[in-house]
């Protein structure tokens, strides 16, 4: 890992709004990556049904599975991206290579052929695996290990990057609906082109802004040669066919076994490294791994946004407003808008509570996150039981409220999780541990595909199947959140003062 993080020596950065100036460059780089990711995430499942099943609802099951597998692999490959950055080329070069590979994959998606489409998704997955864990790791390196601003810095970073997630469904949804030959169809090619352009902007922003970082993210002595970067690029290209096979043949159940094996490997490496330090470091790794397990459950249900929530919005939500129909894609702007509005409030609240020594601990924040996620499903349960009109539709507001409640849960969990990894991981393996964090998110994403396929069934989503799946989500999330709140004191002891 980077020498700066290892020695706990942080450059004396110029400050902007109370935080290191490079923080703002990093979240603008991630802004464009999120723009690309959320452009694709709202469109993938709907595109699969429209393009490869000609709109037949029977395609919803496979579309949901593909979205879940795609999401799982997007985050699962982060484990390799983190290791490549730690041990081979440094964070900065990993981000640049990943951005280029991802952009190439996004432009490939415009080819209306299933094989080429899956190859394009495979390229996006490989590229984002190099990009995503490493930019988050660098945010942690802008602060000293005990800097109290670190959690708030991650929350601000999270707010900034979600501006890209907010803009993406609005802009690309408008493009898809406006520039089409048939009003009843959407031009998904424009969505993928816009996402590709966004990824190129991410590359350029980081290329010109990385000078602000000083030594953070640069290769260690002995890694400076460009041959290593060329070999990583060749390795990324070689990985694309393997990811393609996982997308097209292995299926979600087989992938879950693969993710499980990777998780065991990551845990073994982290525990082995911690044992070289002391008992405190080992306890901290155990605490981190327990939190990873609860993280799986959160994302299993959160990532219904790209599959079952999309099909719910398209087929079971009354989206008519006067003489206008609210686009399906725009629902996915509700979550990032909620983050943009509430992230400063949450950051200030944690700071206010922290100054009074009342700030909830990391596991308690995670418990609240799970419970808020569950409350979103409770709203949908109520709507599907009591608010269905004679046409079999539910009102607009329950789905929007679900997205908002889930997002409150996300604010309690996701930025805190990123910060937690940089504080609890062994210093030499922060990149690998960040990959482990995204691997737990991958497991949740893959399970989300299994759940979406179950809800869709053989003939597409119905109100009854949606109610069954969403009820399961509420009860499991509520129970897991309550359990985490109950065992929080035990996890706090394992953290040995880290908050």
Short mmCIF file of C-alpha atoms in Angstrom, two decimals:
data_model
loop_
_atom_site.label_atom_id
_atom_site.label_comp_id
_atom_site.label_asym_id
_atom_site.label_seq_id
_atom_site.Cartn_x
_atom_site.Cartn_y
_atom_site.Cartn_z
CA UNK A 1 0.00 0.00 0.00
CA UNK A 2 0.94 3.64 -0.37
CA UNK A 3 3.76 4.75 1.90
CA UNK A 4 1.85 7.78 3.11
CA UNK A 5 -0.95 5.67 4.53
CA UNK A 6 1.50 3.19 6.00
CA UNK A 7 3.49 5.77 7.91
CA UNK A 8 0.34 7.72 8.87
CA UNK A 9 2.02 10.86 7.47
CA UNK A 10 -0.49 12.99 5.60
CA UNK A 11 0.61 15.84 3.30
CA UNK A 12 -0.19 19.35 4.46
CA UNK A 13 -2.99 19.93 1.95
CA UNK A 14 -4.66 23.29 1.35
CA UNK A 15 -8.10 23.22 2.97
CA UNK A 16 -11.41 23.98 1.32
CA UNK A 17 -14.61 24.17 3.42
CA UNK A 18 -12.78 22.52 6.30
CA UNK A 19 -11.49 19.52 4.32
CA UNK A 20 -8.41 18.75 2.18
CA UNK A 21 -8.75 20.31 -1.27
CA UNK A 22 -8.12 17.00 -3.15
CA UNK A 23 -11.34 15.62 -1.64
CA UNK A 24 -13.35 17.76 -4.04
CA UNK A 25 -11.32 16.59 -7.06
CA UNK A 26 -11.89 12.95 -6.08
CA UNK A 27 -15.63 13.27 -5.70
CA UNK A 28 -15.95 15.04 -9.07
CA UNK A 29 -14.04 12.13 -10.61
CA UNK A 30 -16.48 9.77 -8.91
CA UNK A 31 -19.37 12.03 -9.93
CA UNK A 32 -18.85 11.00 -13.55
CA UNK A 33 -18.35 7.33 -12.69
CA UNK A 34 -21.66 7.40 -10.80
CA UNK A 35 -23.28 9.15 -13.77
CA UNK A 36 -22.18 6.25 -15.96
CA UNK A 37 -23.17 3.56 -13.44
CA UNK A 38 -26.65 4.91 -12.73
CA UNK A 39 -27.33 5.55 -16.42
CA UNK A 40 -26.75 1.86 -17.07
CA UNK A 41 -28.38 0.57 -13.86
CA UNK A 42 -31.82 2.00 -14.60
CA UNK A 43 -31.71 0.85 -18.21
CA UNK A 44 -30.16 -2.66 -18.21
CA UNK A 45 -33.14 -4.79 -17.10
CA UNK A 46 -35.67 -2.76 -19.09
CA UNK A 47 -33.42 -2.91 -22.17
CA UNK A 48 -33.05 -6.70 -21.90
CA UNK A 49 -36.84 -7.18 -21.87
CA UNK A 50 -37.42 -4.67 -24.68
CA UNK A 51 -34.55 -5.73 -26.97
CA UNK A 52 -34.19 -9.48 -26.44
CA UNK A 53 -37.76 -10.44 -25.38
CA UNK A 54 -39.63 -7.85 -27.49
CA UNK A 55 -41.38 -6.51 -24.39
CA UNK A 56 -42.69 -9.90 -23.19
CA UNK A 57 -42.94 -9.88 -19.34
CA UNK A 58 -41.59 -13.43 -19.29
CA UNK A 59 -38.17 -11.86 -19.83
CA UNK A 60 -38.28 -10.08 -16.46
CA UNK A 61 -36.85 -13.08 -14.61
CA UNK A 62 -33.70 -13.30 -16.76
CA UNK A 63 -33.41 -9.51 -16.87
CA UNK A 64 -33.52 -9.35 -13.07
CA UNK A 65 -30.93 -12.11 -12.82
CA UNK A 66 -28.63 -10.34 -15.28
CA UNK A 67 -28.90 -7.08 -13.35
CA UNK A 68 -28.15 -8.88 -10.08
CA UNK A 69 -25.17 -10.71 -11.59
CA UNK A 70 -23.90 -7.52 -13.22
CA UNK A 71 -24.18 -5.64 -9.91
CA UNK A 72 -22.48 -8.45 -8.03
CA UNK A 73 -19.56 -8.60 -10.45
CA UNK A 74 -19.22 -4.80 -10.53
CA UNK A 75 -18.51 -4.86 -6.82
CA UNK A 76 -16.91 -8.30 -6.62
CA UNK A 77 -14.09 -7.44 -9.01
CA UNK A 78 -13.16 -4.64 -6.63
CA UNK A 79 -11.27 -7.21 -4.59
CA UNK A 80 -8.86 -7.73 -7.49
CA UNK A 81 -8.70 -4.01 -8.25
CA UNK A 82 -7.74 -3.25 -4.67
CA UNK A 83 -5.04 -5.91 -4.69
CA UNK A 84 -3.63 -4.68 -8.02
CA UNK A 85 -3.38 -1.16 -6.63
CA UNK A 86 -1.84 -2.32 -3.33
CA UNK A 87 0.77 -4.63 -4.79
CA UNK A 88 1.42 -3.74 -8.44
CA UNK A 89 0.77 -0.25 -9.79
CA UNK A 90 -0.66 2.06 -7.09
CA UNK A 91 -4.10 3.62 -6.85
CA UNK A 92 -3.74 6.39 -9.40
CA UNK A 93 -2.77 4.17 -12.32
CA UNK A 94 -5.40 1.58 -11.42
CA UNK A 95 -8.08 4.28 -11.60
CA UNK A 96 -6.90 5.56 -14.98
CA UNK A 97 -6.76 2.09 -16.56
CA UNK A 98 -10.12 1.16 -15.08
CA UNK A 99 -11.78 4.31 -16.44
CA UNK A 100 -10.61 3.60 -19.99
CA UNK A 101 -11.71 -0.06 -19.95
CA UNK A 102 -15.07 0.90 -18.48
CA UNK A 103 -15.64 3.60 -21.12
CA UNK A 104 -14.87 1.12 -23.90
CA UNK A 105 -17.40 -1.31 -22.47
CA UNK A 106 -20.12 1.33 -22.24
CA UNK A 107 -19.76 2.21 -25.91
CA UNK A 108 -19.85 -1.51 -26.78
CA UNK A 109 -23.33 -1.82 -25.22
CA UNK A 110 -24.87 0.04 -28.14
CA UNK A 111 -24.55 -3.04 -30.39
CA UNK A 112 -27.97 -4.73 -30.40
CA UNK A 113 -26.69 -8.28 -30.06
CA UNK A 114 -26.95 -10.35 -26.88
CA UNK A 115 -23.39 -11.72 -27.06
CA UNK A 116 -21.86 -8.29 -27.72
CA UNK A 117 -24.07 -6.77 -25.03
CA UNK A 118 -22.78 -9.22 -22.44
CA UNK A 119 -19.20 -8.60 -23.59
CA UNK A 120 -19.79 -4.87 -23.10
CA UNK A 121 -21.12 -5.48 -19.60
CA UNK A 122 -18.04 -7.64 -18.90
CA UNK A 123 -15.75 -4.76 -19.91
CA UNK A 124 -17.67 -2.34 -17.70
CA UNK A 125 -17.33 -4.77 -14.79
CA UNK A 126 -13.57 -5.25 -15.22
CA UNK A 127 -12.96 -1.51 -15.56
CA UNK A 128 -15.05 -0.55 -12.55
CA UNK A 129 -13.30 -3.22 -10.50
CA UNK A 130 -10.05 -1.32 -10.99
CA UNK A 131 -11.67 2.08 -10.48
CA UNK A 132 -14.16 1.95 -7.63
CA UNK A 133 -12.33 0.56 -4.56
CA UNK A 134 -9.21 2.60 -5.17
CA UNK A 135 -10.73 6.04 -5.35
CA UNK A 136 -12.55 5.37 -2.04
CA UNK A 137 -9.28 4.20 -0.48
CA UNK A 138 -7.59 7.47 -1.46
CA UNK A 139 -10.27 9.50 0.28
CA UNK A 140 -9.27 7.85 3.56
CA UNK A 141 -5.61 8.65 2.92
CA UNK A 142 -6.33 12.39 2.83
CA UNK A 143 -6.88 12.28 6.62
CA UNK A 144 -4.79 11.10 9.53
CA UNK A 145 -5.89 7.80 11.03
CA UNK A 146 -7.40 9.53 14.09
CA UNK A 147 -8.68 12.66 12.32
CA UNK A 148 -12.27 13.20 13.56
CA UNK A 149 -13.20 14.74 10.20
CA UNK A 150 -12.76 11.43 8.38
CA UNK A 151 -16.37 10.18 8.71
CA UNK A 152 -17.70 13.59 7.74
CA UNK A 153 -15.30 13.74 4.79
CA UNK A 154 -16.63 10.42 3.51
CA UNK A 155 -20.21 11.64 3.94
CA UNK A 156 -19.45 14.79 1.93
CA UNK A 157 -17.69 12.66 -0.69
CA UNK A 158 -20.81 10.50 -0.80
CA UNK A 159 -23.01 13.55 -1.25
CA UNK A 160 -20.88 14.88 -4.10
CA UNK A 161 -20.74 11.66 -6.08
CA UNK A 162 -24.50 11.22 -5.76
CA UNK A 163 -24.98 14.41 -7.70
CA UNK A 164 -23.90 12.30 -10.68
CA UNK A 165 -26.37 9.60 -9.71
CA UNK A 166 -29.13 12.23 -9.55
CA UNK A 167 -28.41 13.73 -12.96
CA UNK A 168 -27.97 10.40 -14.77
CA UNK A 169 -31.56 9.03 -14.77
CA UNK A 170 -33.00 12.49 -15.47
CA UNK A 171 -30.78 13.25 -18.46
CA UNK A 172 -30.50 9.80 -19.98
CA UNK A 173 -34.17 9.02 -19.31
CA UNK A 174 -35.11 12.20 -21.15
CA UNK A 175 -32.78 11.33 -24.04
CA UNK A 176 -34.18 7.80 -24.29
CA UNK A 177 -37.80 8.98 -24.32
CA UNK A 178 -37.33 12.01 -26.60
CA UNK A 179 -35.06 10.78 -29.38
CA UNK A 180 -36.94 7.65 -30.37
CA UNK A 181 -38.80 6.54 -33.47
CA UNK A 182 -41.74 5.11 -31.51
CA UNK A 183 -43.31 6.87 -28.50
CA UNK A 184 -43.92 3.54 -26.76
CA UNK A 185 -40.24 2.56 -26.99
CA UNK A 186 -37.08 4.08 -25.54
CA UNK A 187 -33.76 4.73 -27.26
CA UNK A 188 -31.43 2.85 -24.94
CA UNK A 189 -28.45 3.33 -27.26
CA UNK A 190 -28.37 7.01 -26.32
CA UNK A 191 -28.30 6.01 -22.65
CA UNK A 192 -25.19 3.89 -23.19
CA UNK A 193 -23.48 6.55 -25.33
CA UNK A 194 -24.10 9.19 -22.65
CA UNK A 195 -22.69 6.84 -20.01
CA UNK A 196 -19.56 6.29 -22.12
CA UNK A 197 -19.03 10.02 -22.52
CA UNK A 198 -19.43 10.44 -18.76
CA UNK A 199 -16.71 7.86 -18.12
CA UNK A 200 -14.33 9.63 -20.49
CA UNK A 201 -14.95 12.85 -18.54
CA UNK A 202 -14.14 10.97 -15.32
CA UNK A 203 -10.84 9.85 -16.83
CA UNK A 204 -9.90 13.36 -17.93
CA UNK A 205 -10.90 14.94 -14.61
CA UNK A 206 -8.65 12.59 -12.69
CA UNK A 207 -5.81 12.77 -15.23
CA UNK A 208 -5.51 16.54 -14.87
CA UNK A 209 -6.44 16.74 -11.16
CA UNK A 210 -4.20 14.02 -9.70
CA UNK A 211 -1.30 16.44 -9.20
CA UNK A 212 -3.20 17.76 -6.16
CA UNK A 213 -2.77 14.41 -4.41
CA UNK A 214 0.97 14.67 -3.94
CA UNK A 215 2.26 11.24 -3.03
CA UNK A 216 -1.13 9.71 -2.21
CA UNK A 217 -1.95 6.87 -4.58
CA UNK A 218 1.36 6.90 -6.43
CA UNK A 219 3.23 3.61 -6.99
CA UNK A 220 5.60 2.42 -4.29
CA UNK A 221 9.34 2.35 -5.02
CA UNK A 222 9.92 -0.47 -7.48
CA UNK A 223 6.42 -0.10 -9.02
CA UNK A 224 7.14 3.01 -11.10
CA UNK A 225 7.86 1.26 -14.40
CA UNK A 226 5.16 1.49 -17.06
CA UNK A 227 5.60 -2.19 -17.92
CA UNK A 228 3.54 -3.10 -14.87
CA UNK A 229 0.71 -0.86 -16.03
CA UNK A 230 0.81 -2.44 -19.49
CA UNK A 231 0.63 -5.92 -17.93
CA UNK A 232 -2.35 -4.89 -15.82
CA UNK A 233 -4.11 -3.58 -18.94
CA UNK A 234 -3.41 -6.88 -20.74
CA UNK A 235 -4.70 -8.76 -17.70
CA UNK A 236 -7.87 -6.67 -17.70
CA UNK A 237 -8.51 -7.50 -21.36
CA UNK A 238 -7.86 -11.19 -20.64
CA UNK A 239 -10.36 -11.11 -17.76
CA UNK A 240 -13.22 -9.97 -20.00
CA UNK A 241 -13.99 -13.44 -21.47
CA UNK A 242 -14.06 -14.94 -17.96
CA UNK A 243 -16.53 -12.32 -16.75
CA UNK A 244 -18.56 -12.91 -19.91
CA UNK A 245 -18.82 -16.61 -19.03
CA UNK A 246 -19.98 -15.73 -15.52
CA UNK A 247 -22.67 -13.47 -16.97
CA UNK A 248 -23.87 -15.86 -19.64
CA UNK A 249 -23.51 -19.36 -18.20
CA UNK A 250 -22.80 -19.67 -14.50
CA UNK A 251 -25.98 -17.99 -13.29
CA UNK A 252 -26.71 -16.30 -10.00
CA UNK A 253 -26.54 -19.40 -7.78
CA UNK A 254 -23.14 -20.50 -9.12
CA UNK A 255 -21.86 -16.96 -8.75
CA UNK A 256 -22.92 -16.90 -5.12
CA UNK A 257 -20.63 -19.86 -4.44
CA UNK A 258 -17.78 -18.05 -6.20
CA UNK A 259 -18.37 -14.91 -4.16
CA UNK A 260 -18.41 -17.01 -1.01
CA UNK A 261 -15.04 -18.58 -1.85
CA UNK A 262 -13.57 -15.14 -2.56
CA UNK A 263 -14.94 -13.85 0.75
CA UNK A 264 -13.26 -16.69 2.61
CA UNK A 265 -9.98 -15.90 0.85
CA UNK A 266 -10.19 -12.20 1.67
CA UNK A 267 -11.03 -12.92 5.30
CA UNK A 268 -8.08 -15.32 5.56
CA UNK A 269 -5.65 -12.75 4.13
CA UNK A 270 -6.91 -10.00 6.45
CA UNK A 271 -6.81 -12.24 9.53
CA UNK A 272 -3.29 -13.49 8.65
CA UNK A 273 -2.03 -9.92 8.24
CA UNK A 274 -3.72 -8.83 11.49
CA UNK A 275 -2.04 -11.67 13.40
CA UNK A 276 1.34 -10.20 12.41
CA UNK A 277 0.42 -7.08 14.38
CA UNK A 278 -1.30 -7.65 17.72
CA UNK A 279 -4.52 -8.77 19.33
CA UNK A 280 -6.11 -5.35 18.92
CA UNK A 281 -5.66 -5.39 15.14
CA UNK A 282 -7.06 -8.93 14.99
CA UNK A 283 -10.13 -7.92 16.99
CA UNK A 284 -10.68 -4.98 14.66
CA UNK A 285 -10.59 -7.25 11.63
CA UNK A 286 -13.17 -9.55 13.24
CA UNK A 287 -15.43 -6.54 13.91
CA UNK A 288 -15.08 -5.44 10.29
CA UNK A 289 -15.97 -8.91 8.99
CA UNK A 290 -19.11 -9.07 11.16
CA UNK A 291 -20.26 -5.73 9.73
CA UNK A 292 -19.57 -7.04 6.22
CA UNK A 293 -22.12 -9.82 6.85
CA UNK A 294 -24.89 -7.36 7.69
CA UNK A 295 -23.90 -5.26 4.69
CA UNK A 296 -24.85 -8.19 2.42
CA UNK A 297 -28.44 -8.07 3.65
CA UNK A 298 -28.75 -4.32 3.15
CA UNK A 299 -27.75 -4.41 -0.51
CA UNK A 300 -29.73 -7.57 -1.30
CA UNK A 301 -32.89 -5.51 -0.91
CA UNK A 302 -31.59 -2.07 -1.85
CA UNK A 303 -30.62 -3.25 -5.34
CA UNK A 304 -34.19 -4.11 -6.22
CA UNK A 305 -34.00 -0.57 -7.67
CA UNK A 306 -32.60 -1.89 -10.97
CA UNK A 307 -34.95 -4.85 -11.36
CA UNK A 308 -38.20 -5.43 -9.44
CA UNK A 309 -38.66 -1.73 -8.56
CA UNK A 310 -38.25 -0.84 -12.24
CA UNK A 311 -40.83 -3.44 -13.29
CA UNK A 312 -43.13 -2.26 -10.49
CA UNK A 313 -42.84 1.33 -11.76
CA UNK A 314 -43.38 0.31 -15.38
CA UNK A 315 -46.38 -1.99 -14.87
CA UNK A 316 -48.02 -1.46 -11.46
CA UNK A 317 -47.55 2.25 -10.62
CA UNK A 318 -49.93 4.93 -11.92
CA UNK A 319 -47.42 7.40 -13.36
CA UNK A 320 -49.92 9.66 -15.14
CA UNK A 321 -49.82 13.32 -14.12
CA UNK A 322 -52.32 15.50 -15.94
CA UNK A 323 -51.38 14.92 -19.62
CA UNK A 324 -47.86 13.71 -18.85
CA UNK A 325 -46.38 10.35 -17.81
CA UNK A 326 -43.58 10.34 -15.22
CA UNK A 327 -40.64 8.38 -16.75
CA UNK A 328 -39.66 5.12 -15.06
CA UNK A 329 -36.00 6.19 -14.97
CA UNK A 330 -36.74 9.31 -12.94
CA UNK A 331 -37.72 7.28 -9.88
CA UNK A 332 -34.04 6.41 -9.54
CA UNK A 333 -33.19 10.07 -9.08
CA UNK A 334 -35.16 10.09 -5.82
CA UNK A 335 -32.40 8.28 -3.91
CA UNK A 336 -29.48 10.52 -4.91
CA UNK A 337 -31.63 13.64 -4.46
CA UNK A 338 -32.39 12.49 -0.91
CA UNK A 339 -28.67 11.99 -0.33
CA UNK A 340 -27.82 15.44 -1.66
CA UNK A 341 -30.45 17.05 0.60
CA UNK A 342 -29.83 15.00 3.72
CA UNK A 343 -26.08 14.21 3.61
CA UNK A 344 -25.10 17.66 4.97
CA UNK A 345 -27.76 17.31 7.68
CA UNK A 346 -26.52 13.84 8.64
CA UNK A 347 -22.89 15.01 8.62
CA UNK A 348 -23.72 17.96 10.87
CA UNK A 349 -25.80 15.74 13.15
CA UNK A 350 -22.94 13.25 13.60
CA UNK A 351 -20.61 16.16 14.33
CA UNK A 352 -23.00 17.75 16.82
CA UNK A 353 -23.53 14.43 18.61
CA UNK A 354 -19.81 13.67 18.47
CA UNK A 355 -18.91 16.91 20.26
CA UNK A 356 -21.26 15.84 23.04
CA UNK A 357 -19.97 12.25 23.05
CA UNK A 358 -23.39 11.00 21.97
CA UNK A 359 -22.65 9.96 18.38
CA UNK A 360 -23.88 6.39 17.67
CA UNK A 361 -21.16 3.82 17.14
CA UNK A 362 -20.50 2.24 13.74
CA UNK A 363 -22.58 -0.91 14.38
CA UNK A 364 -25.51 1.13 15.69
CA UNK A 365 -25.45 3.31 12.58
CA UNK A 366 -25.53 0.13 10.51
CA UNK A 367 -28.49 -1.15 12.52
CA UNK A 368 -30.42 2.05 11.83
CA UNK A 369 -29.54 1.68 8.14
CA UNK A 370 -31.06 -1.80 7.95
CA UNK A 371 -34.23 -0.69 9.74
CA UNK A 372 -34.80 2.32 7.46
CA UNK A 373 -34.32 0.06 4.43
CA UNK A 374 -37.00 -2.23 5.86
CA UNK A 375 -39.40 0.68 6.41
CA UNK A 376 -39.26 1.39 2.67
CA UNK A 377 -40.58 -2.10 1.99
CA UNK A 378 -43.24 -1.62 4.66
CA UNK A 379 -44.63 1.34 2.68
CA UNK A 380 -44.84 -0.80 -0.47
CA UNK A 381 -46.52 -3.60 1.49
CA UNK A 382 -49.18 -1.14 2.66
CA UNK A 383 -49.73 0.17 -0.87
CA UNK A 384 -50.04 -3.31 -2.41
CA UNK A 385 -52.53 -4.35 0.28
CA UNK A 386 -54.70 -1.22 0.59
CA UNK A 387 -54.10 1.25 -2.26
CA UNK A 388 -54.60 -0.76 -5.49
CA UNK A 389 -57.10 0.98 -7.81
CA UNK A 390 -59.61 -0.77 -10.14
CA UNK A 391 -56.96 -0.88 -12.87
CA UNK A 392 -54.62 -2.82 -10.58
CA UNK A 393 -52.26 0.13 -10.05
CA UNK A 394 -50.83 1.73 -6.90
CA UNK A 395 -50.26 5.49 -6.49
CA UNK A 396 -47.05 7.26 -7.38
CA UNK A 397 -45.98 8.24 -3.86
CA UNK A 398 -45.34 4.84 -2.15
CA UNK A 399 -42.48 3.94 -4.49
CA UNK A 400 -40.97 7.42 -4.13
CA UNK A 401 -41.31 7.14 -0.33
CA UNK A 402 -39.66 3.71 -0.41
CA UNK A 403 -36.66 5.11 -2.29
CA UNK A 404 -36.38 7.97 0.22
CA UNK A 405 -36.52 5.72 3.29
CA UNK A 406 -33.99 3.32 1.82
CA UNK A 407 -31.70 6.25 1.16
CA UNK A 408 -31.87 7.43 4.76
CA UNK A 409 -30.71 3.92 5.62
CA UNK A 410 -27.95 4.18 3.02
CA UNK A 411 -26.69 7.40 4.61
CA UNK A 412 -26.49 5.63 7.98
CA UNK A 413 -24.54 2.75 6.46
CA UNK A 414 -22.64 3.22 3.23
CA UNK A 415 -20.35 6.24 3.82
CA UNK A 416 -19.76 5.01 7.36
CA UNK A 417 -18.74 1.63 5.98
CA UNK A 418 -16.17 3.16 3.64
CA UNK A 419 -14.68 5.11 6.52
CA UNK A 420 -14.80 2.06 8.80
CA UNK A 421 -12.63 0.01 6.42
CA UNK A 422 -9.89 2.65 6.36
CA UNK A 423 -9.88 2.73 10.18
CA UNK A 424 -10.14 -0.98 11.02
CA UNK A 425 -8.15 -2.67 8.22
CA UNK A 426 -4.46 -3.61 8.62
CA UNK A 427 -2.50 -0.63 7.21
CA UNK A 428 -0.76 -2.69 4.53
CA UNK A 429 -4.02 -4.10 3.14
CA UNK A 430 -6.46 -1.19 3.13
CA UNK A 431 -7.02 -1.60 -0.61
CA UNK A 432 -7.73 -5.32 -0.21
CA UNK A 433 -10.07 -4.63 2.71
CA UNK A 434 -11.91 -2.03 0.62
CA UNK A 435 -12.27 -4.71 -2.03
CA UNK A 436 -13.71 -6.96 0.69
CA UNK A 437 -16.26 -4.26 1.53
CA UNK A 438 -17.36 -4.14 -2.09
CA UNK A 439 -17.33 -7.95 -2.20
CA UNK A 440 -19.96 -7.99 0.55
CA UNK A 441 -21.94 -5.50 -1.52
CA UNK A 442 -21.48 -7.87 -4.49
CA UNK A 443 -22.97 -10.75 -2.51
CA UNK A 444 -25.98 -8.56 -1.75
CA UNK A 445 -26.29 -7.53 -5.39
CA UNK A 446 -26.22 -11.15 -6.53
CA UNK A 447 -28.87 -12.14 -3.99
CA UNK A 448 -30.94 -9.20 -5.23
CA UNK A 449 -31.00 -10.90 -8.64
CA UNK A 450 -32.25 -14.15 -7.11
CA UNK A 451 -34.99 -12.26 -5.27
CA UNK A 452 -35.97 -10.28 -8.39
CA UNK A 453 -36.22 -13.51 -10.41
CA UNK A 454 -38.44 -15.03 -7.70
CA UNK A 455 -40.72 -11.97 -7.69
CA UNK A 456 -41.00 -11.98 -11.50
CA UNK A 457 -41.67 -15.72 -11.75
CA UNK A 458 -42.20 -17.28 -15.18
CA UNK A 459 -44.69 -14.74 -16.48
CA UNK A 460 -43.61 -11.42 -15.00
CA UNK A 461 -44.34 -9.47 -11.81
CA UNK A 462 -47.86 -9.35 -10.40
CA UNK A 463 -49.21 -7.42 -7.42
CA UNK A 464 -49.35 -10.67 -5.43
CA UNK A 465 -45.76 -11.69 -6.23
CA UNK A 466 -44.51 -8.18 -5.45
CA UNK A 467 -46.31 -8.21 -2.08
CA UNK A 468 -44.80 -11.58 -1.20
CA UNK A 469 -41.23 -10.51 -2.07
CA UNK A 470 -41.46 -7.10 -0.42
CA UNK A 471 -42.97 -8.57 2.77
CA UNK A 472 -40.00 -10.92 3.00
CA UNK A 473 -37.71 -7.91 2.62
CA UNK A 474 -39.34 -5.95 5.42
CA UNK A 475 -39.28 -8.74 7.99
CA UNK A 476 -35.70 -9.83 7.29
CA UNK A 477 -34.35 -6.27 7.34
CA UNK A 478 -36.22 -5.34 10.52
CA UNK A 479 -35.00 -8.47 12.30
CA UNK A 480 -31.37 -8.07 11.20
CA UNK A 481 -31.36 -4.39 12.18
CA UNK A 482 -32.70 -5.21 15.63
CA UNK A 483 -30.11 -7.97 16.06
CA UNK A 484 -27.28 -5.63 15.13
CA UNK A 485 -28.44 -3.02 17.63
CA UNK A 486 -28.53 -5.76 20.26
CA UNK A 487 -24.96 -6.99 19.67
CA UNK A 488 -23.49 -3.50 19.06
CA UNK A 489 -21.72 -3.39 22.48
CA UNK A 490 -19.85 -6.60 21.64
CA UNK A 491 -18.70 -5.24 18.28
CA UNK A 492 -17.68 -1.95 19.90
CA UNK A 493 -15.38 -3.83 22.27
CA UNK A 494 -13.73 -5.55 19.32
CA UNK A 495 -13.05 -2.15 17.75
CA UNK A 496 -10.95 -1.01 20.72
CA UNK A 497 -11.92 2.66 20.68
CA UNK A 498 -12.45 3.15 16.93
CA UNK A 499 -15.71 5.04 16.35
#
